[in-house]
PDB file of N, CA and C in Angstrom:
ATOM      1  N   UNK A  59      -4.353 186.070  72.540  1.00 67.00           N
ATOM      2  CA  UNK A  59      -4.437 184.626  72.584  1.00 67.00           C
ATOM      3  C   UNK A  59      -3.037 184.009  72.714  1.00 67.00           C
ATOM      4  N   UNK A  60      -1.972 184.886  72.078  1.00 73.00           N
ATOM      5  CA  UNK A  60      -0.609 184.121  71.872  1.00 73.00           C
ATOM      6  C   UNK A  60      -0.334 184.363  73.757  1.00 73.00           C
ATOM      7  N   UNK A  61      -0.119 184.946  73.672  1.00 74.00           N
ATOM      8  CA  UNK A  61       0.329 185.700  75.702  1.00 74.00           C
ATOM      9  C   UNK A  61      -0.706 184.830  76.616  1.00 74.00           C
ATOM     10  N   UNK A  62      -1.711 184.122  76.282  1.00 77.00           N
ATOM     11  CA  UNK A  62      -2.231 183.159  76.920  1.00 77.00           C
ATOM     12  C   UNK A  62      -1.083 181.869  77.288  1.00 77.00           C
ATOM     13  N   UNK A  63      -0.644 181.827  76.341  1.00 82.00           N
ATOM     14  CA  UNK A  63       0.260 180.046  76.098  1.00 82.00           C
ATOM     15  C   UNK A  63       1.489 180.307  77.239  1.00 82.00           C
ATOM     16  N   UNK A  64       1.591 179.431  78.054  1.00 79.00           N
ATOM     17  CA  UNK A  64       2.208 178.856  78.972  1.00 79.00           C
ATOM     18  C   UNK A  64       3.611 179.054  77.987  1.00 79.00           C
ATOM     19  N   UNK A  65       4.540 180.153  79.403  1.00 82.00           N
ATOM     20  CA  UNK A  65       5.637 179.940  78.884  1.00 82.00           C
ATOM     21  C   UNK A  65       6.180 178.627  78.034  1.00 82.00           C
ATOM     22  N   UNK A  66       6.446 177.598  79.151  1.00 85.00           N
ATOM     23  CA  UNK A  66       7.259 176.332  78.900  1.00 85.00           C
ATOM     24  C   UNK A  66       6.416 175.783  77.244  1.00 85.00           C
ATOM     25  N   UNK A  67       5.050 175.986  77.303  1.00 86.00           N
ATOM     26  CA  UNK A  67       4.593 175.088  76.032  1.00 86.00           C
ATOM     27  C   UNK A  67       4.745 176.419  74.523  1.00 86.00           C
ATOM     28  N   UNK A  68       5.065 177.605  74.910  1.00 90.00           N
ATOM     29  CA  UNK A  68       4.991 178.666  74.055  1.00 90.00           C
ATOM     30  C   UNK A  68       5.752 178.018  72.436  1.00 90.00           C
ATOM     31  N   UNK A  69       7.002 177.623  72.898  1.00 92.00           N
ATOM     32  CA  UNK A  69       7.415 177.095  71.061  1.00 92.00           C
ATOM     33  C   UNK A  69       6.751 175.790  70.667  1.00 92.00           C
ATOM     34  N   UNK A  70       6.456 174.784  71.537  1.00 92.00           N
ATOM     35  CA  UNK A  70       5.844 173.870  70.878  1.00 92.00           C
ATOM     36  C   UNK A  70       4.368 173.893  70.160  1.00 92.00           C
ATOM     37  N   UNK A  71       3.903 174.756  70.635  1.00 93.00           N
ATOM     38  CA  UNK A  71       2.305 175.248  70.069  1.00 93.00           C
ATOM     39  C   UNK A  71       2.660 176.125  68.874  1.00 93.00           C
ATOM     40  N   UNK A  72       3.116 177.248  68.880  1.00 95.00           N
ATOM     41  CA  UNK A  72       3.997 177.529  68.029  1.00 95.00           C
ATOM     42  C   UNK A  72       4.573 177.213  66.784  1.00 95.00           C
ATOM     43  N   UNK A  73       5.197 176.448  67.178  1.00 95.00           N
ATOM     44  CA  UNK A  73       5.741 175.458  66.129  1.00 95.00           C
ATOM     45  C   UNK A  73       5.041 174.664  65.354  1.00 95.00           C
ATOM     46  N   UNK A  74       4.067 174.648  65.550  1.00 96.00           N
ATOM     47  CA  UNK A  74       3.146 173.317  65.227  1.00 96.00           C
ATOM     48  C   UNK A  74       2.799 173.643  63.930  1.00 96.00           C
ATOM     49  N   UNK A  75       2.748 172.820  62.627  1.00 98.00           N
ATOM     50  CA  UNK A  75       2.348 173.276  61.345  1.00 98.00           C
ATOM     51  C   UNK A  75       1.082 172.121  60.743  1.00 98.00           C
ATOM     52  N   UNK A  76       0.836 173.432  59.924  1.00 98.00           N
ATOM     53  CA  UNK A  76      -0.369 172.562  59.051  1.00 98.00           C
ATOM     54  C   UNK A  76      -0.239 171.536  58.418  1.00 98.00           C
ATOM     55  N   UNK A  77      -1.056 170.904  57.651  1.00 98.00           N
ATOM     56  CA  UNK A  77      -0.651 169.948  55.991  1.00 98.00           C
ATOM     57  C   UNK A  77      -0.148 170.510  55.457  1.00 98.00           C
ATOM     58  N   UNK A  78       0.086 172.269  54.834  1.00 97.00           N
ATOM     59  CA  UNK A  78       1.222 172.689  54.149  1.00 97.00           C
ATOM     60  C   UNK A  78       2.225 173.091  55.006  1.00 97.00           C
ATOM     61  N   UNK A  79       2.392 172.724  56.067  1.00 98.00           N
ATOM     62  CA  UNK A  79       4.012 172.893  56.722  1.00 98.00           C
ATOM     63  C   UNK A  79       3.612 173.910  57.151  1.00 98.00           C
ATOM     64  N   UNK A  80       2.810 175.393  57.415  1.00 98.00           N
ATOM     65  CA  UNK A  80       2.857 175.923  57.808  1.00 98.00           C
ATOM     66  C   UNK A  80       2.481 176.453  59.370  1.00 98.00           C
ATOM     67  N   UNK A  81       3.421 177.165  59.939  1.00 98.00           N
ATOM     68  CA  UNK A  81       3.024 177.654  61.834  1.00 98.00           C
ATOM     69  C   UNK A  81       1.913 178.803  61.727  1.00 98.00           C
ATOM     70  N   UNK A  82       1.754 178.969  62.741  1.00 97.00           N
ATOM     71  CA  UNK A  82       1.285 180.247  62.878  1.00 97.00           C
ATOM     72  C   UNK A  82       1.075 181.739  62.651  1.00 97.00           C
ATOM     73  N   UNK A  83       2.850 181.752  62.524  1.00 98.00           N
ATOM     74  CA  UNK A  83       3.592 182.841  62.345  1.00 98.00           C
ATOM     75  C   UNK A  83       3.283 182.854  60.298  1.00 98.00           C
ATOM     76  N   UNK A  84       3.635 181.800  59.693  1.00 98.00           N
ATOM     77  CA  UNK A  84       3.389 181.454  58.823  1.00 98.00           C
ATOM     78  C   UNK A  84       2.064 182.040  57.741  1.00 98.00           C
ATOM     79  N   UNK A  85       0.691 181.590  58.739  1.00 98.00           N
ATOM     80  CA  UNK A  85       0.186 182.436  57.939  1.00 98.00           C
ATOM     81  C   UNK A  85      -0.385 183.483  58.862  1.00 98.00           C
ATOM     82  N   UNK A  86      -0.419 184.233  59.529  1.00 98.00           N
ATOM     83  CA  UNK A  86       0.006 185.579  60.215  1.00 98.00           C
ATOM     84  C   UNK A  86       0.455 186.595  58.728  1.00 98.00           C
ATOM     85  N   UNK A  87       1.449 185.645  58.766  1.00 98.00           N
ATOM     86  CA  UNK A  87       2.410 186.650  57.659  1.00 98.00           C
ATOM     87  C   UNK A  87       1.996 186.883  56.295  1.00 98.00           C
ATOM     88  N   UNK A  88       1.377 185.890  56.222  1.00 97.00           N
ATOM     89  CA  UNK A  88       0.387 185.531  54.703  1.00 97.00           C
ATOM     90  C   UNK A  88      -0.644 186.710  54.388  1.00 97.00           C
ATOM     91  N   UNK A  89      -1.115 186.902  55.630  1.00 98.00           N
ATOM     92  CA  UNK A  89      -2.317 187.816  55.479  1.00 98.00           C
ATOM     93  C   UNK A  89      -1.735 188.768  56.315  1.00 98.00           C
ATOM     94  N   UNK A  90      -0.584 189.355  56.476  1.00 97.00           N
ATOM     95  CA  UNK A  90      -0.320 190.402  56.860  1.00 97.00           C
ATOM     96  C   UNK A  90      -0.822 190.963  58.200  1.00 97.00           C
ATOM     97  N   UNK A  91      -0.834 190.216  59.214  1.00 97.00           N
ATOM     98  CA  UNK A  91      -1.376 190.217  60.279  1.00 97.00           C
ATOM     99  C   UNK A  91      -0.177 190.512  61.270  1.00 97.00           C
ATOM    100  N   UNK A  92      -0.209 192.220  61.244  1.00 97.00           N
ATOM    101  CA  UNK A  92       0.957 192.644  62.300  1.00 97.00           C
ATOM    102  C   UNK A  92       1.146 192.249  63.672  1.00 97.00           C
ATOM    103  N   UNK A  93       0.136 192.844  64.598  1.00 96.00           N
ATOM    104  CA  UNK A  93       0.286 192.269  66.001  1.00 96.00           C
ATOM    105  C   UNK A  93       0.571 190.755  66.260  1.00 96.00           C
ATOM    106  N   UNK A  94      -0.099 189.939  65.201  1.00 96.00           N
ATOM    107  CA  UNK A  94       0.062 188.548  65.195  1.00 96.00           C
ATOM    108  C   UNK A  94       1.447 188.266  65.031  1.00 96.00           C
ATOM    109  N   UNK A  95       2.110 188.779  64.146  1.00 97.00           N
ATOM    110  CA  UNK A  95       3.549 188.448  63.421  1.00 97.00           C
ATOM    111  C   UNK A  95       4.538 188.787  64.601  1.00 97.00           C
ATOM    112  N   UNK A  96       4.374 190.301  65.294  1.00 96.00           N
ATOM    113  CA  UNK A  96       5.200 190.784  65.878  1.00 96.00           C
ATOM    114  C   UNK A  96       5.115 189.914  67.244  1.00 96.00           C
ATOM    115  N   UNK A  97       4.217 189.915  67.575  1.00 95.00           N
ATOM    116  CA  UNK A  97       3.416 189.179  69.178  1.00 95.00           C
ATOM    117  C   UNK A  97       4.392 187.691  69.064  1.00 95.00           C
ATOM    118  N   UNK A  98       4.468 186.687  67.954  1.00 96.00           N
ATOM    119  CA  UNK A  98       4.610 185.815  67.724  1.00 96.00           C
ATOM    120  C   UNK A  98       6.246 185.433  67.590  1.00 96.00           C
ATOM    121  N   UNK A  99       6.776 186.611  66.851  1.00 95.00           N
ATOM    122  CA  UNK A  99       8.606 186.367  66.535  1.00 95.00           C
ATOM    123  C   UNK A  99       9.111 187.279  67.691  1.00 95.00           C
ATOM    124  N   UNK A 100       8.825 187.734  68.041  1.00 93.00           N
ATOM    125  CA  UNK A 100       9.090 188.764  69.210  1.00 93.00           C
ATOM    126  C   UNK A 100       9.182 187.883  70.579  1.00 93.00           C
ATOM    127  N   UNK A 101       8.744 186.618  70.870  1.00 93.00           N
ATOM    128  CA  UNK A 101       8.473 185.395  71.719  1.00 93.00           C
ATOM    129  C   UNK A 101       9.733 184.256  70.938  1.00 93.00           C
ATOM    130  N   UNK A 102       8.976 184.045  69.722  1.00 94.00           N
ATOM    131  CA  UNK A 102      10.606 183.005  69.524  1.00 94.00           C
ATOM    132  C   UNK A 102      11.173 183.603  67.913  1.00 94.00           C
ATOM    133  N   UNK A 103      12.276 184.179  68.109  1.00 93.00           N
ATOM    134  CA  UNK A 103      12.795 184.610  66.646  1.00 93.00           C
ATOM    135  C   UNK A 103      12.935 183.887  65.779  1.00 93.00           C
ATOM    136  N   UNK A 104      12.984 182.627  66.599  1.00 92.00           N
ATOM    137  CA  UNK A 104      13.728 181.216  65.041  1.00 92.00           C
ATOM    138  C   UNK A 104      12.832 180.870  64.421  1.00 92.00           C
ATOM    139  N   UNK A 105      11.457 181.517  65.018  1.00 95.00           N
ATOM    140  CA  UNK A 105       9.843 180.521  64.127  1.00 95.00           C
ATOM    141  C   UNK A 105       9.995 181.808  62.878  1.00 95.00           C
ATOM    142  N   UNK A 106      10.581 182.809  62.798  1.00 94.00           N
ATOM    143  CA  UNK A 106      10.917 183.521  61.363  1.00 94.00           C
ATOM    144  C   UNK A 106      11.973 182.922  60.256  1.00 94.00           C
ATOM    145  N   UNK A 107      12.958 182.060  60.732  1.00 91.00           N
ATOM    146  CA  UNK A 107      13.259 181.177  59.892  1.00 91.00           C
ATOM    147  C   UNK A 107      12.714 179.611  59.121  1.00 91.00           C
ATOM    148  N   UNK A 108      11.750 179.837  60.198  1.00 94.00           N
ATOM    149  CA  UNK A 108      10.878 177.931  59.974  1.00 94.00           C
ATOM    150  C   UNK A 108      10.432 177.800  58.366  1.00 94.00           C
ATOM    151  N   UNK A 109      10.936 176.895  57.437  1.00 94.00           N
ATOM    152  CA  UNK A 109      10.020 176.691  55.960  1.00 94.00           C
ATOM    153  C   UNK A 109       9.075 176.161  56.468  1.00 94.00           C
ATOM    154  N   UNK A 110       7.670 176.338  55.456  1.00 96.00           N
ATOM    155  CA  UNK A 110       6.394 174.988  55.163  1.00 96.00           C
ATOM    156  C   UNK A 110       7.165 174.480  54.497  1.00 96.00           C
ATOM    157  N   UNK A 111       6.064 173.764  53.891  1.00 96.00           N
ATOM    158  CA  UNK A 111       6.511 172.562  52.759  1.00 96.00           C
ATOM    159  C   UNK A 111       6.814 172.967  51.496  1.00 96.00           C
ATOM    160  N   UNK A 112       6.946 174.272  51.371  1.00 93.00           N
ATOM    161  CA  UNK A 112       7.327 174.805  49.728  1.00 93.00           C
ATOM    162  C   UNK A 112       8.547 175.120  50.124  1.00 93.00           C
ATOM    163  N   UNK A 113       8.970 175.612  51.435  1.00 91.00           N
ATOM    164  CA  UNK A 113      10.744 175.563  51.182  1.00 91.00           C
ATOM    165  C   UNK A 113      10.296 177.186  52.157  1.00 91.00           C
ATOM    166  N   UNK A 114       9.128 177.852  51.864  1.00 93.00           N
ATOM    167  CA  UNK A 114       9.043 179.082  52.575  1.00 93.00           C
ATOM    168  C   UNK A 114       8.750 179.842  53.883  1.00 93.00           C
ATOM    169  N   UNK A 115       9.714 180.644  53.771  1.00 93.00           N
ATOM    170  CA  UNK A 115       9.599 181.402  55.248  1.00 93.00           C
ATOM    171  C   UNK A 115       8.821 182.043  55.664  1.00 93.00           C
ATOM    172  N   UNK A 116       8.098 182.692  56.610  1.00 96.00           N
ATOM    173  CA  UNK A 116       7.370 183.505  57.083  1.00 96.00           C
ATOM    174  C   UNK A 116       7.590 185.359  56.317  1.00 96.00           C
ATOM    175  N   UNK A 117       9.033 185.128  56.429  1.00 92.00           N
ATOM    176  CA  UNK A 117       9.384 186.404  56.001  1.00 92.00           C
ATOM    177  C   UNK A 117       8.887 186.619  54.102  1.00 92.00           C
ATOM    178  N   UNK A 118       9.414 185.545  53.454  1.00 91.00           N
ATOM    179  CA  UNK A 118       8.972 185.168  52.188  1.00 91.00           C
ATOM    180  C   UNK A 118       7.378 185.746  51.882  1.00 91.00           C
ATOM    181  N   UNK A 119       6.694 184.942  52.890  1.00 95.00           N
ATOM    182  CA  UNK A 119       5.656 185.126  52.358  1.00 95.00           C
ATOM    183  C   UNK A 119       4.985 186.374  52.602  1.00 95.00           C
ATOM    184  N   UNK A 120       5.541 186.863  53.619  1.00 95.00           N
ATOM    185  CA  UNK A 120       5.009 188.779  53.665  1.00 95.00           C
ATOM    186  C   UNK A 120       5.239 189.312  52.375  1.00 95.00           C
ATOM    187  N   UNK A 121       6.563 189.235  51.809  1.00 91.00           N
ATOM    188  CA  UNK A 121       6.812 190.131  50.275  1.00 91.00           C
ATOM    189  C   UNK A 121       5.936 189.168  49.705  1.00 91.00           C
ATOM    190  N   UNK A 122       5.538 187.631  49.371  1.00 92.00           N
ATOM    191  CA  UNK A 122       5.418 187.074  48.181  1.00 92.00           C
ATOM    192  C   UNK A 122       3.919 188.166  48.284  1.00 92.00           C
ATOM    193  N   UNK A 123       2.730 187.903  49.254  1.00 95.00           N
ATOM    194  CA  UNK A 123       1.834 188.496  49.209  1.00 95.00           C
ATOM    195  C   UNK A 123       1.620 190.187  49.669  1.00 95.00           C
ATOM    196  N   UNK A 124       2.740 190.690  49.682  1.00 94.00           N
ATOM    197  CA  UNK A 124       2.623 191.885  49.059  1.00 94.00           C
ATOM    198  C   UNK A 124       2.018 192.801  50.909  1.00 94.00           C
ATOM    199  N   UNK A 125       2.553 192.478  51.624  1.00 97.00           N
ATOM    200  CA  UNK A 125       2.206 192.766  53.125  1.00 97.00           C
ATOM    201  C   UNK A 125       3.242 193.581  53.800  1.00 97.00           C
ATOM    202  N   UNK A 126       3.352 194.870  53.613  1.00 95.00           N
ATOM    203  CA  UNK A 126       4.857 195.842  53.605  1.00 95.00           C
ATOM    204  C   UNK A 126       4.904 195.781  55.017  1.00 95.00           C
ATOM    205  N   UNK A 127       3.838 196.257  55.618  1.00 97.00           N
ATOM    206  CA  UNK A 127       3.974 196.413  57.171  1.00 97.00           C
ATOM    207  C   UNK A 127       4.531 195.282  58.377  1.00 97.00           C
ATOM    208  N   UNK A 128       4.021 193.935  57.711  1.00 97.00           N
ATOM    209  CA  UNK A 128       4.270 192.841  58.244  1.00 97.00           C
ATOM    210  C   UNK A 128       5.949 192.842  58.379  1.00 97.00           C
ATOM    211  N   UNK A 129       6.286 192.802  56.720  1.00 94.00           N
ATOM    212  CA  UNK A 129       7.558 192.394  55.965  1.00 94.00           C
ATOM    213  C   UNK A 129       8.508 193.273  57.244  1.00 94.00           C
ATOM    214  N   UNK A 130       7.970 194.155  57.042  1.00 95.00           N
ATOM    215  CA  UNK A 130       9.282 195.348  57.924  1.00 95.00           C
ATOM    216  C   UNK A 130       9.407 194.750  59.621  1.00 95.00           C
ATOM    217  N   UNK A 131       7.921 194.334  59.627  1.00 96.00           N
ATOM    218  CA  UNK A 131       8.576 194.005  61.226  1.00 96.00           C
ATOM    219  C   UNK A 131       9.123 192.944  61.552  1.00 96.00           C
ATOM    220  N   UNK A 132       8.778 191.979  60.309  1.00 95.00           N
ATOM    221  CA  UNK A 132       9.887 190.788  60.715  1.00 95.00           C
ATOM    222  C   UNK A 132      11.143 190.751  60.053  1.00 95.00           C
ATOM    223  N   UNK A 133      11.763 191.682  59.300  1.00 91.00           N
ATOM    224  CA  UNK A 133      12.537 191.850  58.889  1.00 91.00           C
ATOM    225  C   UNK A 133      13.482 192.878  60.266  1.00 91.00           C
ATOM    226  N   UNK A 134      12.417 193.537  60.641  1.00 93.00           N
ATOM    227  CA  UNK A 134      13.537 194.145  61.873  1.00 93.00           C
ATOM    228  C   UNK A 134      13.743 193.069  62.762  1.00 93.00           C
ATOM    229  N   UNK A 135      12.845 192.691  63.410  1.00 93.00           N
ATOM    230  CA  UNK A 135      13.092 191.703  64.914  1.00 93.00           C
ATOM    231  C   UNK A 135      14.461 190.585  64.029  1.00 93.00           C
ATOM    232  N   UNK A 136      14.160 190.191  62.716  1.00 89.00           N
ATOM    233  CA  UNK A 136      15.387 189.287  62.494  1.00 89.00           C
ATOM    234  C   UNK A 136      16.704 190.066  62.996  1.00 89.00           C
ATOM    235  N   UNK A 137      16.730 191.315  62.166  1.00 86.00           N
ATOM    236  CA  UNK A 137      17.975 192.181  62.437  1.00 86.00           C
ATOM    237  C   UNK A 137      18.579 192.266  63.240  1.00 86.00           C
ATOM    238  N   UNK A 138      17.748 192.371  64.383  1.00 83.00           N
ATOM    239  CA  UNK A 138      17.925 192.693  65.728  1.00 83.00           C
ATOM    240  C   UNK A 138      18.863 191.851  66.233  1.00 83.00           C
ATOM    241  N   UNK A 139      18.366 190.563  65.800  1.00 69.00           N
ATOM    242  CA  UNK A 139      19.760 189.364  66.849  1.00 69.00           C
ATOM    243  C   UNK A 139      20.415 189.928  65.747  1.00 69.00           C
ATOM    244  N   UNK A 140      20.880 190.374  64.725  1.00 60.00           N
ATOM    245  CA  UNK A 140      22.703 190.570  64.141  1.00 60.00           C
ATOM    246  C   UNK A 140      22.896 191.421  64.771  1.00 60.00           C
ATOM    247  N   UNK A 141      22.160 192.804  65.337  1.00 57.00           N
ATOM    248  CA  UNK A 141      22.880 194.100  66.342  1.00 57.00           C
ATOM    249  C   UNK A 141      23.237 193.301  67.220  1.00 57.00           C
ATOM    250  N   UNK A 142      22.602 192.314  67.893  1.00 57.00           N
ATOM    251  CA  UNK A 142      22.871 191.895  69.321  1.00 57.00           C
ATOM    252  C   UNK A 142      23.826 190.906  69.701  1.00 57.00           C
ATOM    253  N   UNK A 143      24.277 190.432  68.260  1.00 60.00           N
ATOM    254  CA  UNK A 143      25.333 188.950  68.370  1.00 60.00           C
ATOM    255  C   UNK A 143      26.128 189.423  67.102  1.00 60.00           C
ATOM    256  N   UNK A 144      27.113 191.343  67.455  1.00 56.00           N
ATOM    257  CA  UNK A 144      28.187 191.653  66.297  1.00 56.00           C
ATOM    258  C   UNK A 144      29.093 190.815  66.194  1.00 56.00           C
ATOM    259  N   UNK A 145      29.496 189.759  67.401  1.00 60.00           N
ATOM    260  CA  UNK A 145      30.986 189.266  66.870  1.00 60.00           C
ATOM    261  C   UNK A 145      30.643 187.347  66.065  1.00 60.00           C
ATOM    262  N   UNK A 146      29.597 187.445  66.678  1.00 55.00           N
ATOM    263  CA  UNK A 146      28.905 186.603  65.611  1.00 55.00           C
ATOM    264  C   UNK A 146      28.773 186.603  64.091  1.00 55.00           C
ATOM    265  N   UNK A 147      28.596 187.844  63.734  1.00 50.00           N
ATOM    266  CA  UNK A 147      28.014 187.620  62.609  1.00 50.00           C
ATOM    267  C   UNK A 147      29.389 188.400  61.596  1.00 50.00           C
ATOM    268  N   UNK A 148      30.112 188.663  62.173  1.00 50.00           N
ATOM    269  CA  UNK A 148      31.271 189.737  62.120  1.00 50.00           C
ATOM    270  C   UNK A 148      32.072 189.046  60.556  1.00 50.00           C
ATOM    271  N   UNK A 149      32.112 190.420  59.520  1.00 47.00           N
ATOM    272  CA  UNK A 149      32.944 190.100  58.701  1.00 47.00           C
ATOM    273  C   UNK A 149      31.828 189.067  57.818  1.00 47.00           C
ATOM    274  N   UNK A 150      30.164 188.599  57.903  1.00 47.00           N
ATOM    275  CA  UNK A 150      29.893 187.911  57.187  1.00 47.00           C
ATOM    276  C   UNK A 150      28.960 188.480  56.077  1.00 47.00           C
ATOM    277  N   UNK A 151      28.538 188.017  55.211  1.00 47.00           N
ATOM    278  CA  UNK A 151      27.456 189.014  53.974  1.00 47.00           C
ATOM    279  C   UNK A 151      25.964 189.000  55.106  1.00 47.00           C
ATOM    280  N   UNK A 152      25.243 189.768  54.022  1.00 53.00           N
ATOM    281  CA  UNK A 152      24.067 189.635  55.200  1.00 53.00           C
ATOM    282  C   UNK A 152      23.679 188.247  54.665  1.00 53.00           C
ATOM    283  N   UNK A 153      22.248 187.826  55.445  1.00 64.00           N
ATOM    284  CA  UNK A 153      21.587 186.582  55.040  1.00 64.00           C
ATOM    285  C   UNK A 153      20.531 186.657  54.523  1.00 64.00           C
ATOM    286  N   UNK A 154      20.347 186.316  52.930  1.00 65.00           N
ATOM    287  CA  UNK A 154      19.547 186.367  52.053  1.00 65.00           C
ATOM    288  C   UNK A 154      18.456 184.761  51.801  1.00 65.00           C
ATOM    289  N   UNK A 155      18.483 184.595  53.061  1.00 67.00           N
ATOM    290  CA  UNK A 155      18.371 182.708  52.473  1.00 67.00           C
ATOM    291  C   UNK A 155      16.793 183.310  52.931  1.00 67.00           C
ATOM    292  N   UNK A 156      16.241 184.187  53.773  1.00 70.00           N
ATOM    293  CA  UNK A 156      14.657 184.203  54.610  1.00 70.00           C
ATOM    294  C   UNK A 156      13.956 184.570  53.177  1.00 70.00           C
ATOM    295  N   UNK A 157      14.763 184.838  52.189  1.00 67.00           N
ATOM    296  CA  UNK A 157      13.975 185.791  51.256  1.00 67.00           C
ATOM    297  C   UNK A 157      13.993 185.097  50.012  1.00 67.00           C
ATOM    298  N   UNK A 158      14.353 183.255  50.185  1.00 70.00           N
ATOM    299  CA  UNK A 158      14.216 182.692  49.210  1.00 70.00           C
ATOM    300  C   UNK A 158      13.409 181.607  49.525  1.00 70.00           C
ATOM    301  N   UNK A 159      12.866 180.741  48.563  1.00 75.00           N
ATOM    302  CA  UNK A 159      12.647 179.242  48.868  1.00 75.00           C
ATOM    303  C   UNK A 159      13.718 178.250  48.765  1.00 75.00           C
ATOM    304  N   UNK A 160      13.188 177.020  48.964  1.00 70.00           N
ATOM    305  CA  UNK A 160      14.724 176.273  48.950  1.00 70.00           C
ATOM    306  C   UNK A 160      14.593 176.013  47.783  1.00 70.00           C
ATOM    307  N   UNK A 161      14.181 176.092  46.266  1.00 71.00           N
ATOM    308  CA  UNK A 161      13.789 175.962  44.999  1.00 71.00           C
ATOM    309  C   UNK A 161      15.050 177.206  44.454  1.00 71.00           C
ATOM    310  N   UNK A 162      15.120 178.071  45.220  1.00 71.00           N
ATOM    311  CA  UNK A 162      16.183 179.031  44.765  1.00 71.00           C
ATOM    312  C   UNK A 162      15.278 180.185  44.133  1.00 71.00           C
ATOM    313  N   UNK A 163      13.984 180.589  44.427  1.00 72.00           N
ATOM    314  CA  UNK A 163      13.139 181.503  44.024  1.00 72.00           C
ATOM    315  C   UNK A 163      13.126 183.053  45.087  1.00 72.00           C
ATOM    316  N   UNK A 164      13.267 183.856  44.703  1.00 68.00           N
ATOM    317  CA  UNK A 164      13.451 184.965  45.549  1.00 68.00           C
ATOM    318  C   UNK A 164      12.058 185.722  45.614  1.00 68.00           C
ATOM    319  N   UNK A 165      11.890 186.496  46.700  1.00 66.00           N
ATOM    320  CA  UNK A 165      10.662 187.001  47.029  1.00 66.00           C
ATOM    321  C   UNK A 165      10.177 188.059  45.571  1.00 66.00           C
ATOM    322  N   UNK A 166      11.204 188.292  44.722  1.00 65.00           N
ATOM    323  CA  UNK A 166      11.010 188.789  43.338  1.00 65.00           C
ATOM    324  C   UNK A 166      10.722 188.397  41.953  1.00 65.00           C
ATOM    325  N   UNK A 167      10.519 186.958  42.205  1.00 58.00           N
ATOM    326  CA  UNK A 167      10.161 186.000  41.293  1.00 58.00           C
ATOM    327  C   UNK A 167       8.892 185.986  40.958  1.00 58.00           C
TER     328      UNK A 167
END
């Protein structure tokens, strides 16, 4: 269904969130829905940084609900742009912010 969507309209459909702020990718990730997750950030990487309205990420909510398989693949495809943009990211800590809310709660809370 995602590979249906018209290049040009692909992030704006995408993007689009619920009453709780959430995309697609969003709850994909909720319920651990691999092909969905991968199919989905694998098309636009930045919808793995997008909060809902609790402050949370896609990535968040794979660990919050306990979805290992999901977690790993969006945890790689993130990775991937730091292999691919070294002098970018060069000399910086990794980025721990996908794995918090903006409340300051970590996927271990």
């Amino acid at each position: 269904m995602v590979k249906c969507i018209p290049a040009e309209d692909s992030l704006n459909v995408l993007s689009m969130k619920n009453e709780k702020g959430n995309t697609p990718l969003h709850l994909a990730a909720a319920v651990g829905w691999l092909t969905i997750c991968e199919c989905i950030a694998s098309r636009h990487l930045e919808l793995i940084s997008t909060r809902n309205s609790k402050g949370e990420t896609p990535l968040f909510l794979t660990a919050y609900h306990g979805k290992l398989d999901a977690f790993l693949c969006l945890h790689h495809l993130y990775n991937q742009k730091t292999v691919q943009e070294p002098e970018k990211n060069k000399g910086q800590e990794p980025d721990d912010s996908l794995c918090r809310r903006e409340d300051g709660n970590t996927i271990l809370n």
